[in-house]
Coordinates of C-alpha atoms in Angstrom, one line a residue:
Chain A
X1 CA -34.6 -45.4 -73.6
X2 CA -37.3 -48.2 -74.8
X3 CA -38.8 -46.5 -77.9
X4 CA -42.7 -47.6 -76.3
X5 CA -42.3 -46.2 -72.9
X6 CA -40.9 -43.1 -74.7
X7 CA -43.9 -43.1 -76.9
X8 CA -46.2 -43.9 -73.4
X9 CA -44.2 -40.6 -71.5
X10 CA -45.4 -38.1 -74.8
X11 CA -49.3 -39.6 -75.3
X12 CA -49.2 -38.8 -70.8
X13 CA -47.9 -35.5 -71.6
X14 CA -50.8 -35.0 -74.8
X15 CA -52.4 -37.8 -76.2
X16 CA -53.5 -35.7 -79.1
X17 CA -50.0 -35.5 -80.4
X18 CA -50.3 -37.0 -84.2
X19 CA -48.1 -40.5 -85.0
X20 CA -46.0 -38.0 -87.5
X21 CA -45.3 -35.2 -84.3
X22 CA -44.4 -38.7 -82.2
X23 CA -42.0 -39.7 -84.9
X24 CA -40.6 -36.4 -85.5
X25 CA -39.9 -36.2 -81.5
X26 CA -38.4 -39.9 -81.0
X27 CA -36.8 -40.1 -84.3
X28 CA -38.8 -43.1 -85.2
X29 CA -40.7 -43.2 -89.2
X30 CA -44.3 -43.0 -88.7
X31 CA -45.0 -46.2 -89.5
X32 CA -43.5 -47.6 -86.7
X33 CA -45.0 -45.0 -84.1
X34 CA -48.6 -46.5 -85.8
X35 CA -47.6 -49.9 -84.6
X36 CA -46.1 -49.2 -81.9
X37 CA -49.3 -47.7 -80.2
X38 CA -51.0 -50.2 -82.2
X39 CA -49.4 -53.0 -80.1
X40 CA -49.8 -51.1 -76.8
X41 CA -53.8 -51.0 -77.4
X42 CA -54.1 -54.2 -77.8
X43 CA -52.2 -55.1 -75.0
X44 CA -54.3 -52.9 -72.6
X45 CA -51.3 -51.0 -72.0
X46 CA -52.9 -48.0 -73.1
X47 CA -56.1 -48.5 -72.2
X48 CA -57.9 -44.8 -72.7
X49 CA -57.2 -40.8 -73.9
X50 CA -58.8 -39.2 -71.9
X51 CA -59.4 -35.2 -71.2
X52 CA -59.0 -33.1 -68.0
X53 CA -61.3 -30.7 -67.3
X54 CA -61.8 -27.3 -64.8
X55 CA -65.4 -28.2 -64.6
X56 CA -65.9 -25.2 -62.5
X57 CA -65.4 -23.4 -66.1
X58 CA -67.9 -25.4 -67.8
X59 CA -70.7 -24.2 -65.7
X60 CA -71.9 -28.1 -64.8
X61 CA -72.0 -29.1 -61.8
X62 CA -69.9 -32.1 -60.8
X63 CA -68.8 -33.0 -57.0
X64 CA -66.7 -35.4 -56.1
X65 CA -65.9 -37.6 -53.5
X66 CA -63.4 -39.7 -51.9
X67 CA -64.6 -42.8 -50.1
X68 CA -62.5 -44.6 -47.3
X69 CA -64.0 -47.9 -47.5
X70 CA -63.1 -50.5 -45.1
X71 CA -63.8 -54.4 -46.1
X72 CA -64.1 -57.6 -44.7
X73 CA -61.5 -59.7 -46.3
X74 CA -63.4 -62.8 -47.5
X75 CA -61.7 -66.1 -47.9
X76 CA -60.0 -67.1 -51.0
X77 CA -61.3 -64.1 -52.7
X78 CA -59.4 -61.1 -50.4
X79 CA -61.0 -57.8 -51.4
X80 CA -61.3 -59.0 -54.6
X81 CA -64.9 -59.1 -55.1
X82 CA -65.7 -56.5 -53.3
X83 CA -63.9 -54.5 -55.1
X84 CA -65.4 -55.6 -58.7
X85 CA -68.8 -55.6 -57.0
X86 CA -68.2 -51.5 -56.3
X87 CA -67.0 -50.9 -59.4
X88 CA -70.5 -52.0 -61.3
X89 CA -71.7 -48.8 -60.2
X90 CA -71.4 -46.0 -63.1
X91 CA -70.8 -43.2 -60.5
X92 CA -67.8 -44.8 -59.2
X93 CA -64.7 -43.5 -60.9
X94 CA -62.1 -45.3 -59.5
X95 CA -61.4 -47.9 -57.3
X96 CA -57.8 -49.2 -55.4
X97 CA -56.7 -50.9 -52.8
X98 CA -54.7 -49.2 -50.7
X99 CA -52.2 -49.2 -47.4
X100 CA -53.1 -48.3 -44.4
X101 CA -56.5 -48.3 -42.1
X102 CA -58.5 -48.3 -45.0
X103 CA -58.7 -50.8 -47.8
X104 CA -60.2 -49.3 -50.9
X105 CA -60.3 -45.7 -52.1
X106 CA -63.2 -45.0 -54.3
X107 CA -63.9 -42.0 -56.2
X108 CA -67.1 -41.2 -56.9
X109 CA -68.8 -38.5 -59.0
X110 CA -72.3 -36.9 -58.6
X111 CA -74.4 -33.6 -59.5
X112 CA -75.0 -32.9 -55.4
X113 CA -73.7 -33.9 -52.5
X114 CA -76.8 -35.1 -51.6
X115 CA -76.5 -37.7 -54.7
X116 CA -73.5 -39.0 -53.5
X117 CA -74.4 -39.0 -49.9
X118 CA -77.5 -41.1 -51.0
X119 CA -75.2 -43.3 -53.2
X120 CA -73.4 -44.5 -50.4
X121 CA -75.6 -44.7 -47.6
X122 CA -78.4 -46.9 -50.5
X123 CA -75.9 -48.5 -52.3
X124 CA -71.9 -48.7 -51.0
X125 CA -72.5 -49.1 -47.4
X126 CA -74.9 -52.1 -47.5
X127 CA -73.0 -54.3 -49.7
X128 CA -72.1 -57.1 -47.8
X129 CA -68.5 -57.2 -46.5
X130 CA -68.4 -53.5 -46.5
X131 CA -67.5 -52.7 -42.7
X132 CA -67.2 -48.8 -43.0
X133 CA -67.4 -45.9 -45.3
X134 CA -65.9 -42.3 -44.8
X135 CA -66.9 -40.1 -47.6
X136 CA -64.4 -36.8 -48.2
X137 CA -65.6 -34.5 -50.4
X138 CA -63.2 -32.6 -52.8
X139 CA -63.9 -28.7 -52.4
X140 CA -61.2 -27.0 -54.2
X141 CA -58.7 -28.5 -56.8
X142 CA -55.1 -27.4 -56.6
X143 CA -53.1 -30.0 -59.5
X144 CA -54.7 -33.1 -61.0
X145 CA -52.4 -35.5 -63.2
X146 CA -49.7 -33.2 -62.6
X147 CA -51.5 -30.0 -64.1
X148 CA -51.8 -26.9 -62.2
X149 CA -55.4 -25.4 -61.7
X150 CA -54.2 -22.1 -61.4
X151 CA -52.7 -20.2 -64.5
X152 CA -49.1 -19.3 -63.3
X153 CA -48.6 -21.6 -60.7
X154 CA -46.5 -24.3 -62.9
X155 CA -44.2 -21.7 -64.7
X156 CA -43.1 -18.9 -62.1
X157 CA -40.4 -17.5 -65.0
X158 CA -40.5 -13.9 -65.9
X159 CA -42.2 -14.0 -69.7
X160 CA -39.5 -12.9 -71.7
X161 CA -36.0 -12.8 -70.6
X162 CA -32.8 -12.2 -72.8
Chain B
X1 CA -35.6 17.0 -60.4
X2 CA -34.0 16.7 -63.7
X3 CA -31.8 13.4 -63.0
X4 CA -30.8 13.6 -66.4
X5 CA -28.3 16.0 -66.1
X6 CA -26.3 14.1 -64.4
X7 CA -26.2 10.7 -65.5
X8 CA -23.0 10.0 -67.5
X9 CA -22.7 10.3 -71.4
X10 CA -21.8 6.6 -71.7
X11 CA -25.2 5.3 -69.6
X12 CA -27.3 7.7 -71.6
X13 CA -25.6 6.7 -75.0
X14 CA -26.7 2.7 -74.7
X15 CA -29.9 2.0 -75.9
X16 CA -32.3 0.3 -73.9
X17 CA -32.6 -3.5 -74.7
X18 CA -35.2 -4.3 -77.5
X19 CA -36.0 -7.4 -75.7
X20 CA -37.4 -4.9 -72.2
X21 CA -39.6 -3.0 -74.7
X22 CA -41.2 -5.9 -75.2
X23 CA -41.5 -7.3 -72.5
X24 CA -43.4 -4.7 -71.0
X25 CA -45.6 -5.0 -74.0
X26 CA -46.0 -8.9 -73.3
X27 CA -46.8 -8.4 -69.4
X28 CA -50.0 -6.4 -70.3
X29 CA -51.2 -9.0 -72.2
X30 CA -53.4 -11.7 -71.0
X31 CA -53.8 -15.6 -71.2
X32 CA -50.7 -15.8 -73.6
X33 CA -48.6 -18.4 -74.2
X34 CA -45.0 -17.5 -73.7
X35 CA -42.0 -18.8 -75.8
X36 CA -39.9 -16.1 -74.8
X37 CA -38.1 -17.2 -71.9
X38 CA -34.1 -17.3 -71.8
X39 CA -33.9 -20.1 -68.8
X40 CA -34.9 -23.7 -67.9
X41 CA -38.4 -24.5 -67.6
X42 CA -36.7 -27.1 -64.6
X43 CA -36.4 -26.7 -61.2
X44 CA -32.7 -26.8 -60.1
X45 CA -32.0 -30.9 -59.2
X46 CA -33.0 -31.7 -55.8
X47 CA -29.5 -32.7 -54.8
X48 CA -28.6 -29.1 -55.9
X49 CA -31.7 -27.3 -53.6
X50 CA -30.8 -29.3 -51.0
X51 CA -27.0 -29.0 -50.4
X52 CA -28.0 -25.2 -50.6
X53 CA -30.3 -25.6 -47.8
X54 CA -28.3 -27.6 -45.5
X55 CA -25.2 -25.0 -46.2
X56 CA -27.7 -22.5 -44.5
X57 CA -28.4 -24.8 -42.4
X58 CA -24.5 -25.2 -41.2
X59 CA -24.8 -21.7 -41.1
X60 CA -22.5 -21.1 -44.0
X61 CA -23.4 -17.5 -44.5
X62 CA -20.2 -15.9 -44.9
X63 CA -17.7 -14.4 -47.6
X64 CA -15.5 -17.1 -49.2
X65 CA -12.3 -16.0 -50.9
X66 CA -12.4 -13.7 -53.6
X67 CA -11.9 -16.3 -56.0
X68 CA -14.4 -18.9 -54.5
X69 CA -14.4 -21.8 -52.6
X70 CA -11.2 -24.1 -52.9
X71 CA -13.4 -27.1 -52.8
X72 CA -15.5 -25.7 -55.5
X73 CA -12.6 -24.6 -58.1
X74 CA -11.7 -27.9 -57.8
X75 CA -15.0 -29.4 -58.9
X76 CA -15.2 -26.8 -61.6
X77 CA -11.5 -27.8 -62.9
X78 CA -12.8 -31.1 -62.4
X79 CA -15.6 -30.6 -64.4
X80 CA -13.7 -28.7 -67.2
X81 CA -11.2 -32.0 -67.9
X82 CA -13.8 -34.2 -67.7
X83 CA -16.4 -32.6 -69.7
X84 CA -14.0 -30.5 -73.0
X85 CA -10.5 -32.2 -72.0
X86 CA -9.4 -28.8 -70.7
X87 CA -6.8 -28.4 -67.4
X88 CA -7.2 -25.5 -65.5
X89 CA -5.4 -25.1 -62.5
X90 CA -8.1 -24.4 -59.9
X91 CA -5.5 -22.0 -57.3
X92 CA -4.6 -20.4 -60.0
X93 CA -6.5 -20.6 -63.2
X94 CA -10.3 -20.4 -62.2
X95 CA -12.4 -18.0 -60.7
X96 CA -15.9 -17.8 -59.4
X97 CA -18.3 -15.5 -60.4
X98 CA -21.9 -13.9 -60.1
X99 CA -23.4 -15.8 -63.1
X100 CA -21.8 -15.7 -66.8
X101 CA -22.9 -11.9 -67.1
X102 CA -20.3 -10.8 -64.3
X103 CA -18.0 -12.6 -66.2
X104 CA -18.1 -10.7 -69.5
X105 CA -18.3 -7.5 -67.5
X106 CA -15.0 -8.3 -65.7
X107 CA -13.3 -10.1 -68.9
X108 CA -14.2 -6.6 -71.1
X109 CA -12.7 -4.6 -67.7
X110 CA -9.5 -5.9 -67.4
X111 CA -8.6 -5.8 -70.9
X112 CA -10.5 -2.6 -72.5
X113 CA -8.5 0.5 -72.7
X114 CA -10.8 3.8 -74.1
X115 CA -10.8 3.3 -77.7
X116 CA -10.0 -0.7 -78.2
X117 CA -12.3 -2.3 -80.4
X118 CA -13.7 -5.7 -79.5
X119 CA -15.4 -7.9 -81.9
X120 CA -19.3 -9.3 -81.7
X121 CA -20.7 -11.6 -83.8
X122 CA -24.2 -10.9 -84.0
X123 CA -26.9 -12.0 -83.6
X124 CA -26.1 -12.4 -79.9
X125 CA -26.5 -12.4 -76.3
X126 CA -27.4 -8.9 -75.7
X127 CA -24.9 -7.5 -72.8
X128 CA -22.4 -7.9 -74.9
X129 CA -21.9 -4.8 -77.2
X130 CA -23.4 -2.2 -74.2
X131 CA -20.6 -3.9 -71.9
X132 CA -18.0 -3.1 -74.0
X133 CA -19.3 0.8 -74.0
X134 CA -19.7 1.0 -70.5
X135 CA -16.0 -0.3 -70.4
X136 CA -15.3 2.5 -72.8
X137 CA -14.5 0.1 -75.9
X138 CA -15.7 0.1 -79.0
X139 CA -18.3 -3.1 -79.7
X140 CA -17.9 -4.0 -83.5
X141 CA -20.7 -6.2 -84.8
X142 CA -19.5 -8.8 -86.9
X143 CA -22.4 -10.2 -88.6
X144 CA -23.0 -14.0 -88.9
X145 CA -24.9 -15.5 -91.9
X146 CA -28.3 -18.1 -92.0
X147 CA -26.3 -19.1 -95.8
X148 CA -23.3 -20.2 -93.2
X149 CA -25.2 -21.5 -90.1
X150 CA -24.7 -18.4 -88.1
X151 CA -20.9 -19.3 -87.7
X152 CA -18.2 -17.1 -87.4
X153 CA -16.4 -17.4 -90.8
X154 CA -12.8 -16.6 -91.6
X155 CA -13.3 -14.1 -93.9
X156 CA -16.0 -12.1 -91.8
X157 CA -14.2 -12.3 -88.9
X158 CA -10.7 -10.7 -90.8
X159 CA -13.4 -8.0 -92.5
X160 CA -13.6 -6.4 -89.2
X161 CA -9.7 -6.6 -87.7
X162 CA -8.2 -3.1 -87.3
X163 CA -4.9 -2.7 -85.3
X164 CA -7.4 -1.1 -82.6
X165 CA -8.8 -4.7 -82.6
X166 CA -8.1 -6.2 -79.0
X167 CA -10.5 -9.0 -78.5
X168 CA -12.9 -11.4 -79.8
X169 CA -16.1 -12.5 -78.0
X170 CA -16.7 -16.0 -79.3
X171 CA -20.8 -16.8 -78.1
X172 CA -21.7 -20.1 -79.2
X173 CA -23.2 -22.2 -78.6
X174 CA -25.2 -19.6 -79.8
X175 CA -28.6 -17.3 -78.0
X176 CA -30.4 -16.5 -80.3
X177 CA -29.6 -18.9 -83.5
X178 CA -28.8 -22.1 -81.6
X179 CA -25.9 -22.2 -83.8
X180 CA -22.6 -24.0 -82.7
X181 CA -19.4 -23.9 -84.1
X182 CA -17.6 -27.3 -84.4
X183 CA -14.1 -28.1 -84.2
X184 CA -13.0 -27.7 -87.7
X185 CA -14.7 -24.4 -88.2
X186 CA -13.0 -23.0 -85.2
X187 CA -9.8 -24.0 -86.8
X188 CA -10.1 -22.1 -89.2
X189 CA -10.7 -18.8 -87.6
X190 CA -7.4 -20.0 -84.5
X191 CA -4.6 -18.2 -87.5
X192 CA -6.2 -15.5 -87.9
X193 CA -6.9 -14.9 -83.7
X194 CA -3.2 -15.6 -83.5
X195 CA -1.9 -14.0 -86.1
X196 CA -3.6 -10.3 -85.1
X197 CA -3.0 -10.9 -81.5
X198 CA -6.2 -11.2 -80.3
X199 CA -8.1 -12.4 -77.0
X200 CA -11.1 -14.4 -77.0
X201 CA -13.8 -14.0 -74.3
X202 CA -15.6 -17.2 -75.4
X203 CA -18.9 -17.2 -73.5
X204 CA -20.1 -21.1 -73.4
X205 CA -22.9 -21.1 -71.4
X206 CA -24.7 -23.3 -73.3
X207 CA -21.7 -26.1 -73.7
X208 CA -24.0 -28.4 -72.1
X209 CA -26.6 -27.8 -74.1
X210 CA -25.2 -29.5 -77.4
X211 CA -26.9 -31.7 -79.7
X212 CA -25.7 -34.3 -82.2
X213 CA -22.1 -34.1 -81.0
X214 CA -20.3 -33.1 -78.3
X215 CA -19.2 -29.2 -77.2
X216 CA -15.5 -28.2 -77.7
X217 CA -13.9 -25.5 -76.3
X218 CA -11.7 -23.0 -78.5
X219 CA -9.4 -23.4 -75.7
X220 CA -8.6 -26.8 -76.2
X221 CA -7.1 -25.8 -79.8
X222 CA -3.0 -25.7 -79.7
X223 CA -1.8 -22.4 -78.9
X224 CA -5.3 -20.9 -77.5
X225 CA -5.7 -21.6 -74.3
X226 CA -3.4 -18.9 -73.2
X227 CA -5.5 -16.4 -75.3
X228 CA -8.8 -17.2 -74.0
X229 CA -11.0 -16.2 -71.2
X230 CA -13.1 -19.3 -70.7
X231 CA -16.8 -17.9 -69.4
X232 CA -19.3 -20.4 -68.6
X233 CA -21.5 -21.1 -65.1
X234 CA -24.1 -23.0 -63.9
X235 CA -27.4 -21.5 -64.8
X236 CA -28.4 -23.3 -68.2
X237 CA -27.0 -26.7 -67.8
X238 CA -27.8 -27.5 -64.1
X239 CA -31.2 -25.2 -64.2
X240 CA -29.9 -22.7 -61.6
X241 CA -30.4 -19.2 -63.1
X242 CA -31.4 -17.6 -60.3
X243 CA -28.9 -18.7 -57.8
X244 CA -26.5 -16.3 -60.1
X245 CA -22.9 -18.4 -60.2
X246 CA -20.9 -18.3 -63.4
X247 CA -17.2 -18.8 -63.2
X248 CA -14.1 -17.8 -65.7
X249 CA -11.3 -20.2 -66.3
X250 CA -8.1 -18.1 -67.9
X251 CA -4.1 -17.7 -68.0
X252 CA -2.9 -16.8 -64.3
X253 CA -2.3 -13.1 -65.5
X254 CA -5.8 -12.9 -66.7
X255 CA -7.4 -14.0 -63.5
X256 CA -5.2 -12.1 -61.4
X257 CA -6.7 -9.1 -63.3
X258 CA -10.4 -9.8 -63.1
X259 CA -10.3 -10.5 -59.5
X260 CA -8.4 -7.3 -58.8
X261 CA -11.7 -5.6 -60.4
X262 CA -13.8 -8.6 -58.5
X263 CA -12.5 -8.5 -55.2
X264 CA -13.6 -4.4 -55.1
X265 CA -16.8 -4.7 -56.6
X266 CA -18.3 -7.6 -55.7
X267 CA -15.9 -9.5 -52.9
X268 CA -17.1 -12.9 -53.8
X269 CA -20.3 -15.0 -55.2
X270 CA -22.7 -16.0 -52.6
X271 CA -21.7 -19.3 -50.4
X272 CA -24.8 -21.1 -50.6
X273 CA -24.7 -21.0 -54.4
X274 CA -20.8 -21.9 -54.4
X275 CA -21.6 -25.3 -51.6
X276 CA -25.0 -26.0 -53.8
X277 CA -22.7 -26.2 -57.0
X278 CA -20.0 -28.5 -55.8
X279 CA -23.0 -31.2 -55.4
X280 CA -24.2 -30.2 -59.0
X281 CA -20.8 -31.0 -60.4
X282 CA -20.4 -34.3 -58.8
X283 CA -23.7 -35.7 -58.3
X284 CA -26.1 -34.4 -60.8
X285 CA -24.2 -35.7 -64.4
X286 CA -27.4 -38.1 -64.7
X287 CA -29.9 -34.7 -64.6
X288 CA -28.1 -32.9 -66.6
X289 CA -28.0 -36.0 -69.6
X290 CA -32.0 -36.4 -68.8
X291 CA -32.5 -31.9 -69.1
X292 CA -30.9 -32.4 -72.6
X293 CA -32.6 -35.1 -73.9
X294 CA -35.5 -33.7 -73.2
X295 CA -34.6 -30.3 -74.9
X296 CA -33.1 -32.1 -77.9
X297 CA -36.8 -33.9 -78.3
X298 CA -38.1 -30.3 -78.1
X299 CA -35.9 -29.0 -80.5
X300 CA -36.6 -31.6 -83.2
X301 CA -40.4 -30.9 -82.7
X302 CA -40.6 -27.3 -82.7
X303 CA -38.4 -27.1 -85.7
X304 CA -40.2 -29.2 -87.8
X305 CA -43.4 -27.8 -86.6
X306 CA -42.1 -24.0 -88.1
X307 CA -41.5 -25.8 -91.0
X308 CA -44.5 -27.3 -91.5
X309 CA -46.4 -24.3 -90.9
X310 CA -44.0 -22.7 -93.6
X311 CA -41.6 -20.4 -92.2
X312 CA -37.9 -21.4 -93.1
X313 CA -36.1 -22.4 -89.9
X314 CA -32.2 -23.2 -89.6
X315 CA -31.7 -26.7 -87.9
X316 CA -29.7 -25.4 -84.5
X317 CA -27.4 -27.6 -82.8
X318 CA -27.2 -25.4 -79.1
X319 CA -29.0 -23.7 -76.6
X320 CA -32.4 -24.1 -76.4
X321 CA -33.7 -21.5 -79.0
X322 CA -34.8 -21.8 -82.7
X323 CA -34.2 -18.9 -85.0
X324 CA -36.4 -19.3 -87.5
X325 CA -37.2 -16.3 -90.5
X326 CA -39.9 -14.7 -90.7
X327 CA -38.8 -12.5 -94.1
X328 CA -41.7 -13.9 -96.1
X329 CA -44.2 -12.2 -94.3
X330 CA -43.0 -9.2 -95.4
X331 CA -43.2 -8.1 -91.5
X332 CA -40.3 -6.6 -89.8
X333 CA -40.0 -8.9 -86.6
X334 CA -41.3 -6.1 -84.5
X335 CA -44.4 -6.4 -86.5
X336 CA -44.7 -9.6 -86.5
X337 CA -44.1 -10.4 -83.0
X338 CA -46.8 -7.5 -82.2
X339 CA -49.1 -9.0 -84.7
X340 CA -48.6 -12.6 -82.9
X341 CA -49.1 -11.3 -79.3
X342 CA -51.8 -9.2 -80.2
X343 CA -53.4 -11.6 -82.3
X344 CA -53.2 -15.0 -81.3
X345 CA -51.9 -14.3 -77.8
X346 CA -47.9 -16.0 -78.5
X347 CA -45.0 -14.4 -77.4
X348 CA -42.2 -14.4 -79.3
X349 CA -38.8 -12.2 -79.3
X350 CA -38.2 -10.3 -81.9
X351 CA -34.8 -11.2 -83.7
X352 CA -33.5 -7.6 -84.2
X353 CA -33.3 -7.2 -80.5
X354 CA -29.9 -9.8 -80.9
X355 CA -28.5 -7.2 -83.3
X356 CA -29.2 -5.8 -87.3
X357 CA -28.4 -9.2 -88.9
X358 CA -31.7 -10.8 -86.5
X359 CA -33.9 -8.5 -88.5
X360 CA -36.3 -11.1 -90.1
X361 CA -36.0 -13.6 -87.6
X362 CA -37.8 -14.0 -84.5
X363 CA -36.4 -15.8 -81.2
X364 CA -38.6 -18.8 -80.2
X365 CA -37.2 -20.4 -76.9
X366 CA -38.4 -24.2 -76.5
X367 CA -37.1 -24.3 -72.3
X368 CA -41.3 -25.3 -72.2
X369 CA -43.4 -28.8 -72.3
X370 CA -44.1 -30.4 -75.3
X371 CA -47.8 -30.0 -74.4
X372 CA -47.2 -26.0 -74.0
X373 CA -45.2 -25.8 -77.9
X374 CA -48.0 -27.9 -79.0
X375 CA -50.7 -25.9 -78.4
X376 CA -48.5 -22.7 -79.6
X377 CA -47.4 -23.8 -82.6
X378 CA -51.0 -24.3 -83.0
X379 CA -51.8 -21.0 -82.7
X380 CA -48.7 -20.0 -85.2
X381 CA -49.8 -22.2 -87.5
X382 CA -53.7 -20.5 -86.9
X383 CA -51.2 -17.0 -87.3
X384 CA -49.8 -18.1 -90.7
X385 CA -52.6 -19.1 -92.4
X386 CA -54.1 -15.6 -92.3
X387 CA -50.3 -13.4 -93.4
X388 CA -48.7 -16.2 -95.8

């Protein structure tokens, strides 16, 4: 397998491995892990390491939200602008254009529901070419970036077998 | 009512397995991380789950043959020639079984008289020796040296030959050590097999699970496929544990034997396990490459992690355990894998539960995510500061 996308699969599984634990695993010298990753940086291949987090553990509160938008194409420009123009806004997580009868799914974070409620009727809704909004809020967490919330759900083995 | 009265000697003469007492000490613990496990941390391939469900779907729910499906002796002969150069004849030569552990039991069955001795390497699997007693054999451990890679050398394994000596049980690749045994090394123990009439039960569950190199089969050596009971199944390479289908490849005479005990016992494996296996065989090669490679990264990491930390750890080549010693500590390996669970919330298995000579090692099983070994060998290393 390419050496890089092997290097990519382990920083996805823990980005906090060390260049030595990569080389160690791929067989690679250290050196060359370093520049490999190196290389992938400044490419904006890897573009951020980031953390999950079970907020609900943390005691903050955090709610979010996933918008159905639905947009006006414009010409020469698709949802292109649109799109940029949403993601300005520092409570917007994420933004893509998806399939289907919608055409961008935005992810928005906020303290209430209130705040994001506010957010999009003040700010999302009115931006011109903007034809719709239908805002889901996320209640209960189940698997995010393929980690299970729930301690035993990913590993249903018996502890210690012979 | 006092039951114990009337169990037999021979049940209440086997001790119970080192590895239950503690897992009964790990289950009352909480939030630990477990490297203890003895299976894949994969789900069985799709292709695998799914011929299983549409066999159920046919409504495939009866008894096969004793032996086991034609179709699927065939894949398993198949799979034998293609995989160690071995030909088996699947009418005659192959039988299907309920997992690898059914196969020892029958193996030790049909050849045991009361008395015979059979041979063990240790540390080992840990049916072994107490299915010999129930058979009314004689286990004798042989034990198998860090200094020689946890082989079976030529001169331990002639130590322990008497003329009550009927049968050797070859388990590598090797649970606990990960050790293998290559093709020269088993050439050197094939003269002395032959020349004191033995049998080999040579239990190869792990053949799939080899790295640097490939697997070979005792059997393939001139003059020893006719004095080996070939034991291997489907649970560690194709991540099925828990569908329960091993299968024995032998001499016609052997077979004919074992099914004899088989065919009263247990009449025949279950059918969706047999149809979901034929698939496995033919259309799951390319998961079973991608399962190793991904233990064989494991293995490299969690080695050199031990050894980072400080603990001297043999380099295995099989399975997916590391065997690493724990003797500077000072701790016997119950101690220390007390101290470990109790203290930093890994479980380990202690090495003495594989036999006497895994005193001073412990069992670390790396069938788990990089991400999971990470964060435990984390919490070794946190371990080791404190006791080395």
């Amino acid at each position: 397998m390419d050496k890089s996308m092997e290097i990519i699969d382990l920083l996805c599984e823990n980005s906090r491995l060390t260049e030595k634990q990569i080389a160690t695993i791929t067989g690679l010298s250290e050196e060359e892990v370093k520049n490999t990753i190196k290389n992938l940086e400044d490419k904006k291949v890897l573009l951020k390491y980031t953390t999950l987090v079970d907020w609900e553990k943390t005691g903050r509160e955090v709610i979010t939200a996933l918008i159905d938008v639905r947009v006006a194409p414009q010409q020469g420009h698709g949802f292109n602008r649109v799109a940029h123009r949403i993601c300005q806004y520092e409570e917007v997580k994420s933004v893509s254009l998806i399939s289907g009868t919608y055409d961008l799914s935005v992810e928005v974070e906020g303290k209430t529901m209130k705040e994001i409620a506010l957010f999009v009727a003040e700010r999302l809704a009115p931006i011109e070419g903007v034809l719709s909004t239908t805002t889901h809020f996320v209640l209960k967490r189940y698997k995010k970036d393929g980690v299970f919330y729930e301690e035993g759900e990913d590993d249903k083995r018996l502890v210690v077998t012979p | 009512m006092n039951t114990d009265k009337y169990i037999s000697n021979v049940v209440k003469s086997i001790p119970p397995s080192g590895i239950r007492k503690f897992f009964d000490l790990v289950t009352s613990s909480k939030d630990i991380i477990a490297l203890g496990v003895g299976e894949p941390d994969f789900v069985t391939p799709w292709e695998i789950r799914k011929e299983g469900i549409d066999a159920l779907d046919r409504g495939s729910t009866t008894y096969t043959s004793n032996l086991g499906l034609p179709e699927l002796r065939i894949a398993i002969s198949y799979f034998l020639k293609t995989h160690y150069n071995l030909a088996y004849d699947p009418e005659k030569e192959i039988m299907v079984t309920i997992g690898a552990s059914e196969a020892i039991d029958l193996a030790l069955r049909a050849l045991l008289d009361d008395g015979d001795e059979v041979l063990v390497p240790e540390p080992s699997y840990v049916s072994y020796a107490p299915c010999v007693t129930l058979t009314r054999g004689i286990p004798v451990f042989v034990p198998t040296d860090e200094k020689n890679n946890f082989i079976l050398t030529p001169d331990d394994l002639k130590s322990k030959i008497t003329s009550k000596t009927k049968a050797l049980i070859l388990p590598y690749p090797n649970n606990p050590t990960g050790a293998i045994m290559k093709k020269e090394e088993l050439e050197e123990i094939v003269d002395i097999i032959i020349e004191h009439d033995l049998i080999v039960i040579s239990d190869e569950i792990y053949s799939e699970l080899t790295y640097e190199g490939k697997h070979v089969s005792i059997a393939s050596l001139p003059g020893m496929k006719e004095r080996t009971i070939l034991i291997n199944g489907f649970s560690k390479a194709f991540a099925m544990t828990g569908w329960r289908l091993g299968y024995i490849a032998a001499e016609h005479g052997f077979i004919e034997a074992m099914n004899k005990i088989h065919q009263y016992t247990t009449i025949c494996a279950p059918i969706t396990a047999q149809y979901a296996a034929i698939k496995g065989i033919y259309q799951c090669e390319e998961d079973i490459v991608k399962m190793r490679e991904t233990y064989d990264k494991r293995r490299k990491f969690i080695v050199n992690g031990f050894r980072e930390i400080g603990f001297d750890c043999f380099e295995p080549k099989g399975a997916f355990y590391i065997f690493p010693s724990i003797k500077k500590t000072g701790m016997t390996s119950q101690e220390f894998c007390e101290k470990l669970l109790k203290e930093e919330k890994v479980a380990v298995v202690p090495g003495d539960a594989f036999g006497p000579s895994g005193e001073g090692f412990i069992r670390v099983s790396y069938a788990y995510s990089i991400d999971k070994i990470k964060r435990a060998l984390e919490r070794i290393k946190h371990f080791a500061e404190r006791i080395l």
